[in-house]
CSV table of C-alpha atoms in Angstrom, one decimal:
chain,number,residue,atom,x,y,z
S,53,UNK,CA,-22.6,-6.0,-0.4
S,54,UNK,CA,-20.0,-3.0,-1.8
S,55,UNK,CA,-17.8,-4.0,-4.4
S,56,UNK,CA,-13.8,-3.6,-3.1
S,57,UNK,CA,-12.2,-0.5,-5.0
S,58,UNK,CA,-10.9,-2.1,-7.8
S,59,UNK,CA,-6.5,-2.2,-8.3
S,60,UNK,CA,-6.4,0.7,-9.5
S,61,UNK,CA,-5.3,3.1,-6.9
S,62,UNK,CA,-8.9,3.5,-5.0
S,63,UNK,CA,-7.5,1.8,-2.1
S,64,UNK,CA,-7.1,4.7,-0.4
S,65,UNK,CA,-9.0,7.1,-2.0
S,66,UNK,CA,-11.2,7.0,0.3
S,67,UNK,CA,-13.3,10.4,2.1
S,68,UNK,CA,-10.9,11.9,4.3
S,69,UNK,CA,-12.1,12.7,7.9
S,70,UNK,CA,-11.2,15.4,10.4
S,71,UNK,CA,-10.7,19.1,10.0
S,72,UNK,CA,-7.4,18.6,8.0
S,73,UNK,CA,-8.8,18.1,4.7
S,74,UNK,CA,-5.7,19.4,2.8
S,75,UNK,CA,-2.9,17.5,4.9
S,76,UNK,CA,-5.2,14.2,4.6
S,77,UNK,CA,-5.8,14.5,1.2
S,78,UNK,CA,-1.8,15.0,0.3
S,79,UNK,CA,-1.6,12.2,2.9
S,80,UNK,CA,-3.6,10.1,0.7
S,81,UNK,CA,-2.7,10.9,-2.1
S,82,UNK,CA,1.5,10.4,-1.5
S,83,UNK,CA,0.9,6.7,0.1
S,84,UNK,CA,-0.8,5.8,-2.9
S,85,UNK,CA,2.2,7.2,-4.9
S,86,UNK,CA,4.7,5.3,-2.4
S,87,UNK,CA,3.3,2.7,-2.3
S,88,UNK,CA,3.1,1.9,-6.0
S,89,UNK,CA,-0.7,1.4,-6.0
S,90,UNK,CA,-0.8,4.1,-9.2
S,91,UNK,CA,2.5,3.3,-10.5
S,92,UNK,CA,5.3,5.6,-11.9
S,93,UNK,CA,4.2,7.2,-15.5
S,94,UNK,CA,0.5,6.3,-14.6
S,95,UNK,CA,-2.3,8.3,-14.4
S,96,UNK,CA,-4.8,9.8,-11.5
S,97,UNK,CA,-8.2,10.3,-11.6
S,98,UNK,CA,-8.9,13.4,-12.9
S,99,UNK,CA,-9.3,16.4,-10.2
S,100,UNK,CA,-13.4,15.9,-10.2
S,101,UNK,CA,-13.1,12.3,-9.7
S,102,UNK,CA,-10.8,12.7,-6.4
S,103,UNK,CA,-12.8,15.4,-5.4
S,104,UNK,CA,-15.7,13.0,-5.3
S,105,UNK,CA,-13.6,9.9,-4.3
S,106,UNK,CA,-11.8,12.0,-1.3
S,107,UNK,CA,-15.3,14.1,-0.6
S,108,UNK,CA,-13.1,16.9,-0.4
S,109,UNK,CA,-13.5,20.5,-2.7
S,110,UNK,CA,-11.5,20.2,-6.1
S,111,UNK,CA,-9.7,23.3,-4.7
S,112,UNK,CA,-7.8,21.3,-1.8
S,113,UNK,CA,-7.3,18.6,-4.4
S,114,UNK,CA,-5.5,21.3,-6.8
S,115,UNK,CA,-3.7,22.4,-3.9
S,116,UNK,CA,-2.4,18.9,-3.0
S,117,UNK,CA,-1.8,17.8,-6.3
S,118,UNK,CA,0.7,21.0,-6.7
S,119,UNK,CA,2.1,20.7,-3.6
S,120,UNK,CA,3.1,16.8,-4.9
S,121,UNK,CA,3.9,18.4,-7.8
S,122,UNK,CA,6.5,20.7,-6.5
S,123,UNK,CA,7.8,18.0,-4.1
S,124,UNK,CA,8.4,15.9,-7.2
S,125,UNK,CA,5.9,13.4,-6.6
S,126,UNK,CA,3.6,14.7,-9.6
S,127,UNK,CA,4.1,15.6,-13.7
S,128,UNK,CA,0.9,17.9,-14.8
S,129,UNK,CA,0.4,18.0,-18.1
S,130,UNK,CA,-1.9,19.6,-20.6
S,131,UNK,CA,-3.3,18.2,-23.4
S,132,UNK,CA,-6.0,16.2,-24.7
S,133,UNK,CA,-3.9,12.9,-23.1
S,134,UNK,CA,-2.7,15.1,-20.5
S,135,UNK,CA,-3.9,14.7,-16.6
S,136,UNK,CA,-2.0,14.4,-13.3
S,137,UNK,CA,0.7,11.5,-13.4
S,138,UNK,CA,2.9,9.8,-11.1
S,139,UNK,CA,6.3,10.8,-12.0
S,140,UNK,CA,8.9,8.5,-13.3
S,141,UNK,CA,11.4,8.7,-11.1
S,142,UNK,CA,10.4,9.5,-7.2
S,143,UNK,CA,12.3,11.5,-5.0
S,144,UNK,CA,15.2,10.1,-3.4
S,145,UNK,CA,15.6,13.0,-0.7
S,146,UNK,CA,13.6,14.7,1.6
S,147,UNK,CA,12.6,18.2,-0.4
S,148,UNK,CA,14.1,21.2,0.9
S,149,UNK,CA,17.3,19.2,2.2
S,150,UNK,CA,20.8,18.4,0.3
S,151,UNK,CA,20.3,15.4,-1.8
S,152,UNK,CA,22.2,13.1,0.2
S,153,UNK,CA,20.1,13.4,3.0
S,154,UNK,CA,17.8,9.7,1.7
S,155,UNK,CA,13.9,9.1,2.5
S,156,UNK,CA,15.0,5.5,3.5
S,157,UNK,CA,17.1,6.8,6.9
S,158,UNK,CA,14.2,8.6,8.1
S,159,UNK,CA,12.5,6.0,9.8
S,160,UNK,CA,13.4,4.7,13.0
S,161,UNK,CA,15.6,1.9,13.4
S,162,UNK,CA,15.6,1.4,16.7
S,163,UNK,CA,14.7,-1.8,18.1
S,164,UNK,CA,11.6,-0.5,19.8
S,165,UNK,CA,10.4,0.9,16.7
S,166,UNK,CA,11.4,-1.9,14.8
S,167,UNK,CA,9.2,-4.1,17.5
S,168,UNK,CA,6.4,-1.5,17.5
S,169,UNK,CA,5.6,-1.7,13.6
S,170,UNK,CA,6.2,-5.7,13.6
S,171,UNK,CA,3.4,-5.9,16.4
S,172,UNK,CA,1.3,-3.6,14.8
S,173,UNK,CA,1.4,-5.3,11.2
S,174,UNK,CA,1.0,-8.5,13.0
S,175,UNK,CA,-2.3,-7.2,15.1
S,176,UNK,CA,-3.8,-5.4,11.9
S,177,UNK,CA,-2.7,-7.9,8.9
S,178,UNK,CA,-3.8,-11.2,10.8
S,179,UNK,CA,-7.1,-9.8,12.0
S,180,UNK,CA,-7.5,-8.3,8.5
S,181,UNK,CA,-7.3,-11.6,7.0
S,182,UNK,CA,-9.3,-13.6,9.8
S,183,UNK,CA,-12.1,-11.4,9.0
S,184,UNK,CA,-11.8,-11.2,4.8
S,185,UNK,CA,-12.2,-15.4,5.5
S,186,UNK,CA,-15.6,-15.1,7.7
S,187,UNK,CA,-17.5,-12.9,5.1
S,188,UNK,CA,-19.2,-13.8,2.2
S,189,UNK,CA,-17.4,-12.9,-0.9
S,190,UNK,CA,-19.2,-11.7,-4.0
S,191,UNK,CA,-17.8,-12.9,-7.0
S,192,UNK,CA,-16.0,-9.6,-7.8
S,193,UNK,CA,-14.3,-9.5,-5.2
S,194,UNK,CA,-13.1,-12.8,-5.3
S,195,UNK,CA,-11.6,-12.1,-8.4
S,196,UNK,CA,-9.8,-9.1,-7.5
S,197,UNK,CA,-8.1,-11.0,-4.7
S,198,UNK,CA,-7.1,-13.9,-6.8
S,199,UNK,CA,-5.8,-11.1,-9.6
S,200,UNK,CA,-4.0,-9.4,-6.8
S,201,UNK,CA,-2.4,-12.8,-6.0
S,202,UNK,CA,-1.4,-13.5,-9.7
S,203,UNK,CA,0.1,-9.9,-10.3
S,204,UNK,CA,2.4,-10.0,-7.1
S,205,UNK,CA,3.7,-13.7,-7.5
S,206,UNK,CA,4.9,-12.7,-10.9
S,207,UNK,CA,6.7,-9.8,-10.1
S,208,UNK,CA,10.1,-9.0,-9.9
S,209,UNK,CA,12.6,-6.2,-9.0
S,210,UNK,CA,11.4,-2.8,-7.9
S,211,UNK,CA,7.4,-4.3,-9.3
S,212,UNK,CA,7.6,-6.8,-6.6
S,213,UNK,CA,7.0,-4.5,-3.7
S,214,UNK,CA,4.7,-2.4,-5.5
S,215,UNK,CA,2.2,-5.4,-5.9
S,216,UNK,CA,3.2,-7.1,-2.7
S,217,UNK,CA,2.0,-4.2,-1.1
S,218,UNK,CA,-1.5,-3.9,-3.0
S,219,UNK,CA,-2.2,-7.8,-2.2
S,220,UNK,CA,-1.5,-7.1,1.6
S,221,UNK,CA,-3.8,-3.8,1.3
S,222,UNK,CA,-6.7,-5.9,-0.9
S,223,UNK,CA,-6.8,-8.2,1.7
S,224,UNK,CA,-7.2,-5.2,4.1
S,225,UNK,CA,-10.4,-3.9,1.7
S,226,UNK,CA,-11.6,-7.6,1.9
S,227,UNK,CA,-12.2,-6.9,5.4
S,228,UNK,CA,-15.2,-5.2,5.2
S,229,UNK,CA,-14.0,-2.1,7.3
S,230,UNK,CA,-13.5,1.3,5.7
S,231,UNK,CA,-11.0,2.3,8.3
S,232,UNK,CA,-8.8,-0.1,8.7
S,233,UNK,CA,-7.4,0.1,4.6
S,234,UNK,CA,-5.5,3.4,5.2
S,235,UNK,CA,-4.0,1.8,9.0
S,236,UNK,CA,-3.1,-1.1,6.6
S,237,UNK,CA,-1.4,1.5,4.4
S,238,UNK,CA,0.1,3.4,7.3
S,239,UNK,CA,2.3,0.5,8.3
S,240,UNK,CA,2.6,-1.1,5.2
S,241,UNK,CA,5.1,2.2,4.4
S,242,UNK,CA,6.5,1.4,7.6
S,243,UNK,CA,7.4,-1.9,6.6
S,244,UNK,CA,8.3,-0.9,3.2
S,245,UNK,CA,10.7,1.9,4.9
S,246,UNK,CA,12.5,-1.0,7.1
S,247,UNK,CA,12.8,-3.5,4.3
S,248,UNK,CA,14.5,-0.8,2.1
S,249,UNK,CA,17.5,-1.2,4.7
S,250,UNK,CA,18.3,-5.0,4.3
S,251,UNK,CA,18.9,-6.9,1.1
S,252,UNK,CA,16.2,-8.3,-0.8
S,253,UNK,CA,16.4,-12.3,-0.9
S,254,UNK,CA,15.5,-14.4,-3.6
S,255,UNK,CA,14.4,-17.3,-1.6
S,256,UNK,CA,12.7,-15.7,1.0
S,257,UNK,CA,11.2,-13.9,-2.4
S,258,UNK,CA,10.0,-17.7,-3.3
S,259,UNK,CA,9.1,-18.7,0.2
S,260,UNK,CA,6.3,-15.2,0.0
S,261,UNK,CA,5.2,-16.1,-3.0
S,262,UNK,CA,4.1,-19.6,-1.6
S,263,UNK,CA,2.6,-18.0,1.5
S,264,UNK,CA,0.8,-15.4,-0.4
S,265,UNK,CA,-1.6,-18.3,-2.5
S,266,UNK,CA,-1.9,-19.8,1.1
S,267,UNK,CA,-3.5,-17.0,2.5
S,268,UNK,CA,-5.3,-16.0,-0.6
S,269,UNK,CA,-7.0,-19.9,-0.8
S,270,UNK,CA,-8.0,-19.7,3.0
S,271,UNK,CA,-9.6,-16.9,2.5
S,272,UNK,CA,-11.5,-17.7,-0.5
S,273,UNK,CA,-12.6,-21.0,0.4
S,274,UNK,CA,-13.7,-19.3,3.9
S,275,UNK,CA,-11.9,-21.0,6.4
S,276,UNK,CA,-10.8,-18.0,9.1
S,277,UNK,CA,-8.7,-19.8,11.6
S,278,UNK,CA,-6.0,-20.9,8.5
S,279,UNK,CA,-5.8,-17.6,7.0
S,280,UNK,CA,-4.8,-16.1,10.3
S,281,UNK,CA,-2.5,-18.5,10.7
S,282,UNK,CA,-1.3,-18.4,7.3
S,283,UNK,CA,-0.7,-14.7,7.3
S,284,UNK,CA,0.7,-15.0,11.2
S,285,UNK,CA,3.3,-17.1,9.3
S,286,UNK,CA,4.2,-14.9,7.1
S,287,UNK,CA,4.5,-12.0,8.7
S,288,UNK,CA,6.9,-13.8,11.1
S,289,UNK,CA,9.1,-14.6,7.9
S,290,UNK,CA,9.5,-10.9,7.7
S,291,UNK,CA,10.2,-10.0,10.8
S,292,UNK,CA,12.7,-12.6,11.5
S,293,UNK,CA,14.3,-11.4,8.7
S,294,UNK,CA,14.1,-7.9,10.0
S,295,UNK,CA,15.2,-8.5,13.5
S,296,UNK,CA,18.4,-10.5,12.0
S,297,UNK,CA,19.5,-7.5,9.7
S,298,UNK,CA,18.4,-4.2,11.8
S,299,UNK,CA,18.5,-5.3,15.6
């Protein structure tokens, strides 16, 4: 059985598909910047290594990582410790526009849209963690699920939805289907983009947390029908949350 990528950032470093090598390869590369799975000041592989990881020519992934680069997303440097790294502080505004047009605004706040990403998560998160439960774990991965478990619950501030995101998108890997990570990922920055317009809540914080080891403990001890539910519980947490703030 494959290994999971490990927490990294190989989530979704993943060979791209289609004829739009380039635009999937900046794709990939900017959710795994957004969504804090390499986080700010770290590292990426080096160019060879995403070329490989990506199946992609290490010309697209130069012209990607520039592109990133230019859009603020990146820091080149040179050096014997130098490499391509995640810049400290991300954009806040949508390059080529005035500053105080925000990322955040972007999205769609309309209740449709709002309803359309909750059904979505809810379709791809509780069957992701239905399935992760029926299959038979290898020991490294079990240990990168319970890790990824640890690390979020003991977050706080800006880390907390860095690592909340990367337990959600483990337990998407856990799954055992290649294409369903980056979908994971996909509305997992849609989420990320809603939650950004409501106030963060310490004991709905707590109340995750909890839910998290749940979900995490079905799925280890391979029981299917509670780890759906568990994560179907979850997820409603958010959403009623959502639906109270932004509807």
């Amino acid at each position: 059985m494959e290994e999971p990528a490990s927490l990294n950032g190989e989530l979704l470093l993943r060979p791209v598909r289609g004829g739009n090598s380039f635009e999937e390869t900046v794709q990939r590369l900017l959710q795994t910047v957004r969504l804090g799975l390499v986080g700010p000041g770290e590292r990426l592989p080096a160019e060879r290594e995403l070329a490989t990881m990506l199946a992609v020519s290490r010309d697209t992934v130069r012209e990607a990582i520039a592109s990133l680069s230019d859009a603020g997303y990146l820091v080149s440097r040179r050096g014997r410790y130098g490499g391509t790294f995640v810049s400290e502080v991300l954009p806040t505004h949508i390059p080529g526009t005035h500053p105080d047009e925000a990322l955040a605004p972007a999205r769609d706040l309309s209740p449709e849209s709002i309803e359309d990403t909750l059904t979505l998560r809810e379709i791809l998160e509780v069957g992701a963690a239905r399935q992760s439960a029926g299959r038979a774990l290898t020991p490294g991965q079990r240990e990168l699920l319970w890790l990824s478990l640890v690390e979020a619950n003991a977050a706080s501030g800006e880390e907390y939805r860095r690592l909340d995101s990367r337990f959600h998108l483990m337990i998407g890997e856990l799954a055992g289907s290649a294409s369903l990570t980056p979908l994971i990922a996909d509305v997992r920055m849609r989420v990320n983009e809603l939650l950004d317009s409501i106030p963060s809540l310490g004991p709905n914080i707590t109340h995750s947390n909890t839910q998290h080891e749940q979900i995490a403990i079905a799925i280890l001890t391979g029981r299917p029908d509670a780890a759906a539910q568990a994560m179907s519980e979850h997820l409603a947490g958010t959403a009623l949350l959502l639906r109270g703030f932004l509807e």
